[in-house]
Coordinates of C-alpha atoms in Angstrom, one line a residue:
M179 CA -25.4 -107.3 -90.2
R180 CA -22.3 -109.5 -90.0
C181 CA -19.5 -108.9 -92.5
K182 CA -18.1 -111.7 -94.5
G183 CA -15.0 -111.9 -92.3
Q184 CA -17.1 -112.3 -89.2
E185 CA -19.1 -115.1 -90.8
W186 CA -15.9 -116.9 -91.8
Y187 CA -14.6 -116.5 -88.2
F188 CA -17.8 -117.9 -86.6
L189 CA -17.9 -120.8 -89.1
M190 CA -14.3 -121.7 -88.3
Q191 CA -15.0 -121.5 -84.7
R192 CA -17.9 -123.9 -85.0
I193 CA -15.8 -126.5 -86.7
G194 CA -13.1 -126.1 -84.1
I195 CA -10.4 -124.5 -86.4
V196 CA -9.9 -121.5 -84.1
R197 CA -9.4 -123.7 -81.1
L198 CA -7.0 -125.9 -83.1
I199 CA -5.0 -123.0 -84.3
G200 CA -4.8 -121.6 -80.8
G201 CA -3.7 -125.0 -79.5
I202 CA -1.0 -125.2 -82.2
V203 CA 0.3 -121.7 -81.4
G204 CA 0.3 -122.4 -77.7
W205 CA 2.1 -125.7 -78.2
A206 CA 4.7 -124.0 -80.4
G207 CA 5.2 -121.3 -77.8
Q208 CA 5.8 -123.9 -75.1
I209 CA 8.3 -125.7 -77.3
I210 CA 10.2 -122.4 -77.9
T211 CA 10.2 -121.6 -74.2
S212 CA 11.5 -125.1 -73.2
S213 CA 14.2 -124.8 -75.9
M214 CA 15.3 -121.4 -74.6
I215 CA 15.5 -122.4 -71.0
L216 CA 17.4 -125.6 -71.9
A217 CA 19.8 -123.6 -74.1
V218 CA 20.5 -121.1 -71.4
L219 CA 21.1 -124.0 -68.9
I220 CA 23.6 -125.7 -71.2
F221 CA 25.3 -122.3 -72.0
I222 CA 25.9 -121.3 -68.4
V223 CA 27.1 -124.8 -67.4
V224 CA 29.5 -125.2 -70.3
N225 CA 30.8 -121.6 -69.9
F226 CA 31.3 -122.0 -66.2
Y227 CA 33.7 -124.9 -66.7
I228 CA 35.4 -123.2 -69.7
F229 CA 36.1 -119.9 -67.9
S230 CA 37.1 -121.4 -64.5
S231 CA 40.8 -120.8 -64.1
I232 CA 43.2 -120.9 -61.1
V233 CA 46.0 -119.6 -63.2
N234 CA 44.0 -116.5 -64.0
L235 CA 41.9 -115.8 -60.9
D236 CA 40.5 -112.6 -62.3
S237 CA 38.9 -114.4 -65.4
F238 CA 37.5 -117.1 -63.1
F239 CA 36.0 -114.5 -60.8
Y240 CA 34.5 -112.4 -63.6
A241 CA 33.0 -115.5 -65.2
F242 CA 31.6 -116.6 -61.8
L243 CA 30.1 -113.2 -61.3
L244 CA 28.6 -113.1 -64.8
L245 CA 27.0 -116.5 -64.4
S246 CA 25.7 -115.5 -61.0
L247 CA 24.0 -112.6 -62.7
L248 CA 22.5 -115.0 -65.3
T249 CA 21.3 -117.4 -62.6
D250 CA 20.6 -115.9 -59.1
G251 CA 20.2 -112.4 -60.5
L252 CA 18.0 -113.3 -63.4
F253 CA 16.0 -115.8 -61.3
T254 CA 15.2 -113.0 -58.8
L255 CA 14.4 -110.4 -61.5
I256 CA 12.0 -112.8 -63.2
H257 CA 9.9 -113.0 -60.1
L258 CA 10.1 -109.5 -58.7
P259 CA 7.8 -107.7 -61.2
R260 CA 5.1 -110.4 -61.0
R261 CA 2.0 -109.4 -59.1
R262 CA 0.9 -111.3 -56.1
R263 CA -2.2 -113.4 -56.5
S264 CA -5.2 -112.3 -54.4
V265 CA -7.9 -114.9 -53.6
R266 CA -10.8 -113.0 -52.1
H267 CA -13.6 -115.6 -52.3
A268 CA -11.9 -118.8 -51.2
Q269 CA -14.1 -121.2 -49.2
F270 CA -13.5 -124.1 -46.8
S271 CA -15.6 -127.2 -46.8
P272 CA -14.8 -129.4 -43.8
A273 CA -16.9 -132.3 -45.1
K274 CA -14.5 -132.6 -48.1
L275 CA -11.3 -132.8 -46.1
T276 CA -9.3 -135.5 -44.2
V277 CA -6.2 -134.6 -42.2
V278 CA -3.4 -137.1 -42.4
I279 CA -0.5 -136.8 -39.9
A280 CA 2.5 -139.2 -40.1
C281 CA 4.4 -139.4 -36.8
H282 CA 7.4 -141.2 -35.3
N283 CA 8.2 -140.7 -31.6
G284 CA 6.2 -137.5 -31.4
E285 CA 4.5 -137.8 -28.1
D286 CA 5.6 -134.3 -27.1
V287 CA 4.0 -132.6 -30.1
I288 CA 1.3 -134.7 -31.5
K289 CA -1.5 -133.7 -29.1
E290 CA -1.2 -130.0 -29.9
T291 CA -1.0 -130.7 -33.6
I292 CA -4.2 -132.7 -33.4
E293 CA -6.0 -130.1 -31.3
N294 CA -5.1 -127.4 -33.9
A295 CA -6.4 -129.6 -36.7
A296 CA -9.6 -130.4 -34.8
V297 CA -10.5 -126.7 -35.0
H298 CA -11.1 -127.2 -38.7
V299 CA -12.4 -130.8 -39.1
P300 CA -14.1 -133.4 -36.8
L301 CA -11.7 -135.7 -35.0
K302 CA -13.1 -138.7 -37.0
Q303 CA -11.6 -137.0 -40.1
I304 CA -8.1 -136.8 -38.5
I305 CA -5.9 -139.8 -39.2
V306 CA -2.6 -140.2 -37.3
V307 CA -0.2 -142.9 -38.6
D308 CA 2.2 -143.9 -35.9
D309 CA 5.3 -145.2 -37.7
A310 CA 6.4 -147.8 -35.2
S311 CA 7.2 -145.3 -32.5
T312 CA 9.0 -146.4 -29.4
D313 CA 7.3 -143.9 -27.1
N314 CA 3.6 -143.2 -26.3
T315 CA 2.7 -141.5 -29.6
A316 CA -0.2 -143.8 -30.4
A317 CA -1.7 -143.6 -26.9
V318 CA -1.5 -139.8 -26.8
A319 CA -3.1 -139.6 -30.2
R320 CA -5.9 -142.0 -29.3
A321 CA -6.7 -140.0 -26.2
T322 CA -7.6 -137.0 -28.3
G323 CA -10.2 -139.0 -30.2
A324 CA -8.4 -139.0 -33.6
K325 CA -8.2 -142.2 -35.7
V326 CA -4.8 -143.9 -35.2
I327 CA -3.0 -146.4 -37.4
V328 CA 0.1 -148.1 -36.0
N329 CA 2.7 -149.5 -38.4
A330 CA 4.1 -152.8 -37.2
V331 CA 7.5 -151.8 -38.6
N332 CA 9.0 -148.4 -39.5
L333 CA 7.9 -147.6 -43.1
N334 CA 9.2 -144.0 -43.3
K335 CA 7.1 -140.9 -43.7
V336 CA 6.0 -141.4 -47.3
R337 CA 4.6 -144.9 -46.8
S338 CA 3.0 -143.8 -43.5
I339 CA 1.2 -141.0 -45.4
D340 CA 0.1 -143.6 -48.0
A341 CA -1.4 -145.7 -45.2
G342 CA -3.4 -142.8 -43.9
V343 CA -4.5 -141.6 -47.4
A344 CA -5.7 -145.1 -48.2
K345 CA -8.2 -144.7 -45.3
A346 CA -9.4 -141.3 -46.4
K347 CA -13.0 -141.2 -47.7
T348 CA -13.1 -137.5 -48.6
P349 CA -12.1 -136.0 -52.0
Y350 CA -9.3 -133.9 -50.5
V351 CA -6.5 -134.6 -48.0
L352 CA -4.4 -132.2 -45.9
I353 CA -1.0 -133.6 -45.1
L354 CA 0.5 -132.3 -41.9
D355 CA 3.8 -132.8 -40.1
D356 CA 3.4 -133.8 -36.5
D357 CA 4.9 -130.5 -35.3
T358 CA 2.9 -128.2 -37.6
L359 CA 0.4 -125.9 -35.9
I360 CA -2.4 -124.8 -38.3
G361 CA -4.4 -122.9 -35.5
K362 CA -6.6 -120.3 -37.2
S363 CA -5.1 -120.9 -40.7
F364 CA -7.6 -120.9 -43.5
I365 CA -7.8 -124.1 -45.7
P366 CA -9.1 -123.1 -49.2
T367 CA -10.7 -126.3 -50.4
S368 CA -12.5 -124.2 -53.0
L369 CA -9.2 -123.8 -54.9
L370 CA -9.3 -127.5 -55.7
D371 CA -13.0 -127.2 -56.6
D372 CA -11.9 -124.5 -59.1
G373 CA -9.6 -127.0 -60.8
Y374 CA -6.1 -126.6 -59.2
T375 CA -4.2 -129.8 -58.5
A376 CA -2.8 -128.9 -55.0
V377 CA -2.3 -125.9 -52.7
A378 CA 0.8 -124.8 -50.9
F379 CA 0.7 -122.6 -47.7
N380 CA 2.8 -119.9 -46.1
V381 CA 5.0 -121.9 -43.8
M382 CA 7.1 -120.0 -41.4
P383 CA 9.3 -120.9 -38.4
I384 CA 8.0 -120.2 -34.9
T385 CA 9.6 -116.9 -33.9
E386 CA 12.6 -117.1 -31.6
K387 CA 15.0 -114.2 -30.7
T388 CA 18.1 -115.7 -32.2
L389 CA 20.1 -114.9 -35.3
L390 CA 19.8 -118.4 -36.5
N391 CA 16.0 -118.2 -36.3
E392 CA 16.0 -114.8 -38.1
L393 CA 18.1 -116.2 -40.9
Q394 CA 15.7 -119.1 -41.4
R395 CA 12.7 -116.8 -41.3
L396 CA 14.3 -114.6 -44.0
E397 CA 15.0 -117.7 -46.1
Y398 CA 11.4 -119.0 -45.6
H399 CA 9.9 -115.6 -46.2
S400 CA 11.8 -115.1 -49.5
T401 CA 10.9 -118.6 -50.6
M402 CA 7.2 -118.2 -49.8
Q403 CA 6.7 -114.6 -51.0
I404 CA 9.1 -114.5 -54.0
G405 CA 9.2 -118.1 -55.0
K406 CA 5.6 -119.2 -54.4
H407 CA 3.3 -116.2 -53.9
L408 CA 4.3 -114.7 -57.3
R409 CA 3.9 -118.0 -59.1
A410 CA 0.5 -118.9 -57.7
S411 CA -1.6 -117.7 -60.5
A412 CA 0.5 -119.7 -63.0
G413 CA 0.0 -122.9 -61.1
A414 CA 3.8 -123.2 -61.2
I415 CA 4.6 -124.0 -57.5
G416 CA 7.6 -126.3 -57.5
N417 CA 7.4 -127.6 -54.0
V418 CA 4.5 -128.0 -51.6
S419 CA 6.1 -128.0 -48.1
G420 CA 6.1 -131.3 -46.3
A421 CA 4.9 -129.4 -43.2
I422 CA 1.5 -128.8 -44.8
G423 CA -0.1 -129.4 -48.2
L424 CA -3.6 -129.7 -49.6
F425 CA -4.0 -132.4 -52.3
R426 CA -6.7 -134.3 -54.2
T427 CA -7.1 -137.7 -52.6
D428 CA -7.2 -139.6 -55.9
D429 CA -3.9 -138.0 -56.9
L430 CA -2.2 -139.1 -53.7
K431 CA -3.5 -142.6 -54.2
R432 CA -2.2 -142.6 -57.7
Q433 CA 1.2 -141.9 -56.3
F434 CA 1.4 -145.1 -54.2
A435 CA 3.2 -146.8 -57.1
L436 CA 5.0 -143.7 -58.3
H437 CA 6.7 -142.2 -55.3
S438 CA 10.1 -143.6 -54.5
G439 CA 9.3 -143.5 -50.7
Q440 CA 12.6 -141.8 -50.0
F441 CA 12.3 -139.4 -47.1
A442 CA 14.8 -136.8 -48.5
G443 CA 12.8 -134.4 -50.7
E444 CA 9.6 -136.5 -50.3
D445 CA 7.5 -133.3 -50.4
E446 CA 9.1 -132.0 -53.7
Q447 CA 8.7 -135.4 -55.3
R448 CA 5.1 -135.5 -54.3
T449 CA 4.7 -132.1 -55.8
L450 CA 6.3 -133.0 -59.1
L451 CA 4.3 -136.2 -59.4
A452 CA 1.2 -134.2 -58.8
H453 CA 2.2 -131.9 -61.7
M454 CA 2.9 -134.9 -64.0
Y455 CA 0.1 -137.3 -63.1
G456 CA -2.4 -135.2 -61.2
Q457 CA -5.7 -133.8 -62.3
G458 CA -6.2 -130.1 -62.5
K459 CA -4.4 -127.0 -63.9
G460 CA -1.3 -126.9 -61.7
I461 CA -0.3 -126.2 -58.1
T462 CA -1.1 -122.9 -56.5
Y463 CA -0.4 -121.1 -53.3
Y464 CA -2.6 -119.6 -50.6
D465 CA -1.1 -117.0 -48.2
S466 CA -2.4 -118.5 -45.0
L467 CA 0.2 -118.5 -42.3
V468 CA 1.2 -121.9 -40.8
L469 CA 3.8 -122.2 -38.1
T470 CA 6.4 -125.0 -37.8
K471 CA 9.3 -125.6 -35.5
A472 CA 12.6 -124.9 -37.2
P473 CA 16.1 -126.2 -36.0
A474 CA 17.1 -124.2 -32.9
T475 CA 20.8 -124.9 -33.1
Y476 CA 23.4 -124.8 -35.9
K477 CA 24.0 -128.6 -35.3
E478 CA 20.3 -129.3 -35.8
L479 CA 20.2 -127.1 -38.9
F480 CA 23.3 -128.8 -40.3
R481 CA 21.8 -132.2 -39.9
Q482 CA 18.5 -131.1 -41.5
R483 CA 20.2 -129.5 -44.6
A484 CA 23.2 -131.9 -45.1
Y485 CA 21.4 -135.2 -44.4
S486 CA 17.9 -134.4 -45.6
W487 CA 17.2 -131.3 -47.7
S488 CA 20.4 -131.5 -49.8
L489 CA 19.5 -135.0 -50.9
S490 CA 16.3 -133.7 -52.7
V491 CA 18.0 -132.6 -55.9
P492 CA 19.7 -135.9 -56.8
E493 CA 16.6 -137.8 -55.8
Q494 CA 14.5 -135.7 -58.2
M495 CA 17.1 -135.2 -61.0
V496 CA 15.2 -137.2 -63.6
L497 CA 11.9 -135.5 -62.7
Y498 CA 13.6 -132.1 -63.2
W499 CA 14.7 -133.1 -66.7
R500 CA 11.2 -134.4 -67.5
V501 CA 9.8 -131.0 -66.4
L502 CA 12.3 -129.2 -68.6
L503 CA 11.7 -131.3 -71.7
A504 CA 7.9 -131.5 -71.5
P505 CA 6.4 -128.5 -73.2
R506 CA 3.2 -128.3 -71.2
F507 CA 4.7 -127.1 -67.9
H508 CA 4.9 -123.3 -67.2
Y509 CA 8.2 -121.5 -67.9
L510 CA 8.5 -120.4 -64.2
L511 CA 8.4 -124.1 -63.0
K512 CA 11.0 -124.9 -65.7
A513 CA 13.2 -122.0 -64.7
E514 CA 13.2 -123.1 -61.0
K515 CA 14.2 -126.7 -61.9
A516 CA 16.8 -125.5 -64.5
Y517 CA 18.4 -123.3 -61.7
L518 CA 18.6 -126.3 -59.4
I519 CA 20.2 -128.4 -62.1
Y520 CA 22.7 -125.7 -62.8
I521 CA 23.7 -125.4 -59.1
Y522 CA 24.1 -129.2 -58.9
L523 CA 26.2 -129.6 -62.0
T524 CA 28.6 -126.7 -61.2
E525 CA 28.8 -127.3 -57.4
P526 CA 31.9 -129.6 -57.6
L527 CA 34.1 -127.1 -59.4
R528 CA 32.7 -124.2 -57.3
I529 CA 33.7 -126.1 -54.2
L530 CA 37.2 -127.0 -55.5
F531 CA 37.8 -123.3 -56.5
F532 CA 36.3 -121.9 -53.3
W533 CA 39.8 -121.2 -52.0
T534 CA 40.3 -118.7 -54.8
L535 CA 37.9 -116.3 -53.1
I536 CA 39.9 -116.6 -49.9
K537 CA 43.2 -116.1 -51.8
Q538 CA 42.0 -112.7 -53.2
P539 CA 39.9 -111.0 -50.4
S540 CA 38.7 -108.4 -53.0
H541 CA 36.9 -111.1 -54.8
M542 CA 35.3 -112.3 -51.6
V543 CA 34.1 -108.7 -50.8
V544 CA 32.6 -108.3 -54.3
T545 CA 30.9 -111.7 -54.1
Y546 CA 29.5 -110.8 -50.7
G547 CA 28.3 -107.4 -52.0
F548 CA 26.6 -109.0 -55.0
Y549 CA 24.5 -111.4 -52.9
L550 CA 23.9 -108.8 -50.3
L551 CA 22.5 -106.5 -52.9
L552 CA 20.1 -109.3 -54.2
N553 CA 19.0 -109.9 -50.6
V554 CA 18.4 -106.2 -50.0
I555 CA 16.3 -106.0 -53.1
I556 CA 14.2 -108.9 -52.0
W557 CA 14.0 -107.5 -48.4
L558 CA 12.7 -104.2 -49.8
R559 CA 10.2 -106.0 -52.0
L560 CA 8.9 -107.9 -49.0
G561 CA 8.3 -104.7 -47.0
R562 CA 11.4 -105.0 -44.7
K563 CA 9.6 -107.5 -42.4
D564 CA 12.9 -109.3 -41.5
T565 CA 15.6 -108.0 -39.4
L566 CA 18.5 -106.0 -41.0
R567 CA 21.1 -108.1 -39.3
A568 CA 19.7 -111.2 -40.9
V569 CA 19.9 -109.5 -44.3
I570 CA 23.5 -108.6 -43.7
C571 CA 24.5 -112.1 -42.6
S572 CA 22.5 -113.9 -45.2
P573 CA 25.3 -114.2 -47.8
I574 CA 27.5 -115.9 -45.2
Y575 CA 24.6 -118.1 -44.3
T576 CA 24.2 -119.0 -48.0
M577 CA 27.9 -120.0 -48.3
W578 CA 27.5 -122.2 -45.2
L579 CA 24.6 -123.9 -46.9
I580 CA 26.9 -124.7 -49.8
T581 CA 29.0 -126.8 -47.4
C582 CA 25.8 -128.7 -46.5
R583 CA 25.0 -129.4 -50.1
F584 CA 28.6 -130.7 -50.6
I585 CA 28.1 -133.3 -47.9
G586 CA 24.7 -134.1 -49.4
Y587 CA 26.4 -135.2 -52.7
F588 CA 28.0 -138.1 -51.0
Y589 CA 25.4 -138.9 -48.3
W590 CA 22.8 -139.4 -51.1
L591 CA 25.0 -142.3 -52.4
K592 CA 25.1 -143.9 -49.0
V593 CA 21.3 -143.5 -48.4
K594 CA 20.6 -144.8 -51.9
A595 CA 22.8 -147.8 -51.5
N596 CA 20.9 -148.8 -48.3
Y597 CA 17.6 -148.1 -50.1
L598 CA 18.4 -150.4 -53.0
M599 CA 19.8 -153.1 -50.8
R600 CA 16.4 -153.2 -49.0
R601 CA 14.8 -153.4 -52.4
L602 CA 12.5 -150.6 -51.5
H603 CA 12.5 -149.3 -55.1
K604 CA 10.2 -152.2 -56.1
Q605 CA 7.3 -150.5 -54.2
A606 CA 7.3 -147.8 -56.9
N607 CA 6.5 -150.3 -59.7
Q608 CA 5.3 -147.7 -62.1
R609 CA 8.7 -146.0 -62.4
K610 CA 12.0 -147.3 -63.6
L611 CA 13.9 -146.1 -60.5
L612 CA 17.0 -148.2 -61.2
L613 CA 17.5 -146.4 -64.5
E614 CA 16.8 -143.0 -62.9
Y615 CA 19.3 -143.6 -60.2
A616 CA 21.9 -144.8 -62.7
F617 CA 21.4 -141.6 -64.7
T618 CA 21.9 -139.5 -61.5
F619 CA 24.9 -141.5 -60.5
A620 CA 26.4 -141.0 -64.0
I621 CA 25.9 -137.2 -63.6
I622 CA 27.6 -137.2 -60.2
V623 CA 30.5 -139.2 -61.4
S624 CA 30.8 -137.1 -64.6
S625 CA 30.6 -133.7 -62.9
W626 CA 33.2 -134.7 -60.2
T627 CA 35.5 -136.3 -62.8
I628 CA 35.4 -133.3 -65.1
S629 CA 35.8 -130.9 -62.2
I630 CA 38.7 -132.8 -60.6
Q631 CA 40.5 -133.2 -63.9
H632 CA 40.0 -129.5 -64.7
F633 CA 41.2 -128.6 -61.2
R634 CA 44.3 -130.8 -61.5
S635 CA 45.1 -129.3 -64.9
E636 CA 44.8 -125.8 -63.6
M637 CA 46.9 -126.6 -60.5
H638 CA 49.6 -128.3 -62.6
L639 CA 49.9 -125.2 -64.8
F640 CA 49.7 -122.9 -61.8
Y641 CA 52.5 -124.8 -60.1
K642 CA 54.7 -124.9 -63.2
I643 CA 54.4 -121.2 -63.7
R644 CA 55.1 -120.4 -60.1
T645 CA 58.1 -122.7 -59.8
D646 CA 59.7 -121.6 -63.1
S647 CA 59.6 -125.1 -64.6
L648 CA 57.5 -123.4 -67.2
T649 CA 59.0 -120.2 -68.7
S650 CA 57.3 -117.3 -67.2
N651 CA 56.6 -113.9 -68.7
A652 CA 58.0 -112.3 -65.6
D653 CA 61.5 -113.7 -66.4
A654 CA 62.1 -112.5 -70.0
F655 CA 59.0 -111.1 -71.5
D656 CA 56.5 -109.2 -69.2
Y657 CA 53.4 -108.2 -71.2
S658 CA 52.5 -105.7 -68.5
S659 CA 55.9 -103.9 -68.9
V660 CA 56.2 -103.9 -72.7
T661 CA 54.2 -101.0 -74.0
T662 CA 55.9 -100.3 -77.4
Q663 CA 56.9 -102.3 -80.4
E664 CA 60.5 -101.0 -79.9
Q665 CA 60.7 -102.5 -76.4
L666 CA 59.3 -105.8 -77.7
A667 CA 61.9 -105.8 -80.5
A668 CA 64.7 -105.3 -78.0
L669 CA 63.7 -108.5 -76.3
A670 CA 63.5 -110.6 -79.4
S671 CA 66.0 -113.2 -80.4
P672 CA 66.7 -115.0 -83.7
G673 CA 64.4 -118.0 -84.2
N674 CA 62.9 -120.3 -86.8
P675 CA 61.3 -118.2 -89.5
S676 CA 58.2 -120.3 -89.8
S677 CA 57.5 -122.0 -86.5
V678 CA 58.1 -121.8 -82.8
A679 CA 60.0 -124.7 -81.1
V680 CA 58.4 -126.0 -77.9
F681 CA 59.7 -128.7 -75.5
V682 CA 56.9 -130.9 -74.2
E683 CA 57.4 -132.1 -70.6
Q684 CA 55.8 -134.9 -68.6
G685 CA 52.5 -133.7 -67.3
D686 CA 52.0 -130.9 -69.8
T687 CA 48.4 -130.1 -70.8
L688 CA 47.5 -128.5 -74.1
R689 CA 47.1 -125.2 -72.3
A690 CA 50.6 -125.5 -70.8
V691 CA 52.1 -126.2 -74.3
A692 CA 50.2 -123.2 -75.7
H693 CA 51.5 -121.0 -72.8
K694 CA 55.1 -122.0 -73.5
T695 CA 54.5 -121.5 -77.3
V696 CA 53.4 -117.9 -76.8
D697 CA 56.3 -117.2 -74.4
N698 CA 58.8 -118.6 -76.9
Y699 CA 57.2 -116.7 -79.8
A700 CA 57.4 -113.4 -77.8
L701 CA 61.1 -113.9 -77.1
G702 CA 62.0 -114.5 -80.7
Q703 CA 59.6 -112.3 -82.6
P704 CA 59.1 -108.5 -82.6
A705 CA 55.4 -109.0 -82.9
V706 CA 52.5 -106.9 -81.9
L707 CA 52.7 -104.5 -79.4
V708 CA 50.2 -103.8 -76.7
R709 CA 49.7 -104.1 -73.0
V710 CA 48.1 -107.5 -72.4
T711 CA 46.0 -108.1 -69.3
D712 CA 45.8 -111.4 -67.5
Y713 CA 42.4 -112.1 -69.0
Q714 CA 43.7 -111.4 -72.6
R715 CA 46.7 -113.7 -72.0
W716 CA 44.3 -116.4 -70.8
K717 CA 42.2 -116.0 -74.0
I718 CA 45.4 -116.3 -76.1
D719 CA 46.4 -119.5 -74.4
M720 CA 42.9 -121.0 -74.6
W721 CA 42.5 -120.1 -78.2
L722 CA 45.8 -121.6 -79.2
A723 CA 45.3 -124.7 -77.0
S724 CA 42.0 -125.5 -78.8
R725 CA 43.8 -125.6 -82.1
L726 CA 46.9 -127.7 -81.1
P727 CA 46.8 -131.5 -82.0
A728 CA 45.5 -133.5 -79.1
N729 CA 48.3 -136.0 -79.3
V730 CA 50.9 -133.4 -78.4
V731 CA 50.5 -133.9 -74.7
N732 CA 51.2 -137.6 -75.2
Q733 CA 54.7 -137.0 -76.4
P734 CA 56.7 -135.9 -73.3
G735 CA 60.5 -135.3 -73.9
T736 CA 60.0 -134.2 -77.5
M737 CA 60.4 -130.9 -79.3
I738 CA 57.5 -129.8 -81.4
G739 CA 57.0 -126.9 -83.8
V740 CA 54.0 -124.6 -83.8
A741 CA 53.4 -122.4 -86.9
K742 CA 54.0 -118.8 -86.1
S743 CA 51.0 -117.8 -88.2
L744 CA 48.9 -119.8 -85.8
V745 CA 50.4 -118.0 -82.8
K746 CA 49.8 -114.7 -84.5
Q747 CA 46.1 -115.6 -84.9
A748 CA 45.9 -116.6 -81.2
I749 CA 47.4 -113.2 -80.1
A750 CA 45.0 -111.4 -82.5
A751 CA 42.0 -113.4 -81.2
G752 CA 42.9 -112.6 -77.6
M753 CA 43.4 -108.9 -77.9
P754 CA 40.8 -106.2 -78.7
A755 CA 41.2 -104.3 -82.0
R756 CA 43.0 -101.0 -81.7
K757 CA 42.4 -97.9 -83.7
H758 CA 45.7 -96.5 -85.1
P759 CA 46.1 -92.8 -85.5

């Protein structure tokens, strides 16, 4: 017999209360998760700018290392414990699939790509869109028996794919690059039957015996196995590679008026739009190997990353924020996009301060060691399939990619100016692209303005200390050499009993005024008595600067007074408490 509690439960279930409560709890959990990820993002960005200091290279380095642990390290550790998803009963239905290949001047590769695709579907279900090629691409494609569409003018890859999808009569579409060889790869259409929105594949560069190829293979391998394989079950794949992707046809047709049409990051934009507007329960991954041709020279790789891949983040900036703010998306998808936003927002200052690593080789060594350790952990997790020399060189490779992203900052502005002049944004009439680009432009200008202003302020203070135009501790009061209160008293000189006099010079910042105030106080007051590190001195200056009137720096050539009680508080706030015997 059922007890009274069971009867109540089944009654509540019948009227939908259990489902309602479950939905409310799930929604609340998503809200909390979104808030936590957003809070962490804001925390690390703000603290990165606060703790960055040229005057105190040690404090900048430790802050950089800490934030690296909270970003790169945490991002890696989130994924490592997750189990890989195993799909044992996936099926392929050729009748449900159309292959769409956009191609421009690809007569050397298109035939082999079509022949590989024809292993899986009839030639009548392969559509090649020749995007106004100037070679024999169309003729070569027609000779294979595939359907060919020729654009009268160059429409770019996205609009060419749209033209091919418009002709598709099957429920699913497989998008292929013209140099992607699917060969014996398995195409799991049953995953879309099961309710997923789209499917990503294991894309790897064709193997070549060069260090550059090995570095790219390590990068791809880590991205596929750590980034995608371990997020497959959550449907939280953030980017279906442009080389190959399986989508629902209706979802792609819905994107005709949503996709910006921009080539840079076109695959990630398609993926995010599928998450937002597509049918199904998210985007998954199938570990089916697909080979693609990667750049063979450093020049080719530079062009790919600086002038294409690096433009993806600003192009998708608004979509990233929409993912972060919408509760319904999985926390792993949010974490990935929050990480990309963090990198983009802090990149300007990181580039400006890059020379600090060179100035102190020990910092460079520790930074290299940190990222090498992360790569070794990933390498071991992936079964040591990549070469050891690629693992050893990978931190240097990563630093080189930062240079590519730096160029991408400014190249995106050029590309977008040309895009808007041609009024191509009007094709995406279901999105307010002008507002999106204005938001991204404001972020770029703001991040660079803040970074340059911060850098100039630090350089100004650095210069004044080094040239003695600002009183230096090394001349009269060296914290590192004063270890007793008696030594400090010996250096003291008579002064104002209640305040410290400070002369404000042209170009002084609040921090410069605070630095001079502490110096002058130390010369005229037998205060506290401990060894103070560079980091503690930096904390003292920053604490005091945050409490000085903002208009002080607008009064060059004047003498101001700072209360000694405030200086004492600054010193106390900047030094750890000591236990007296």
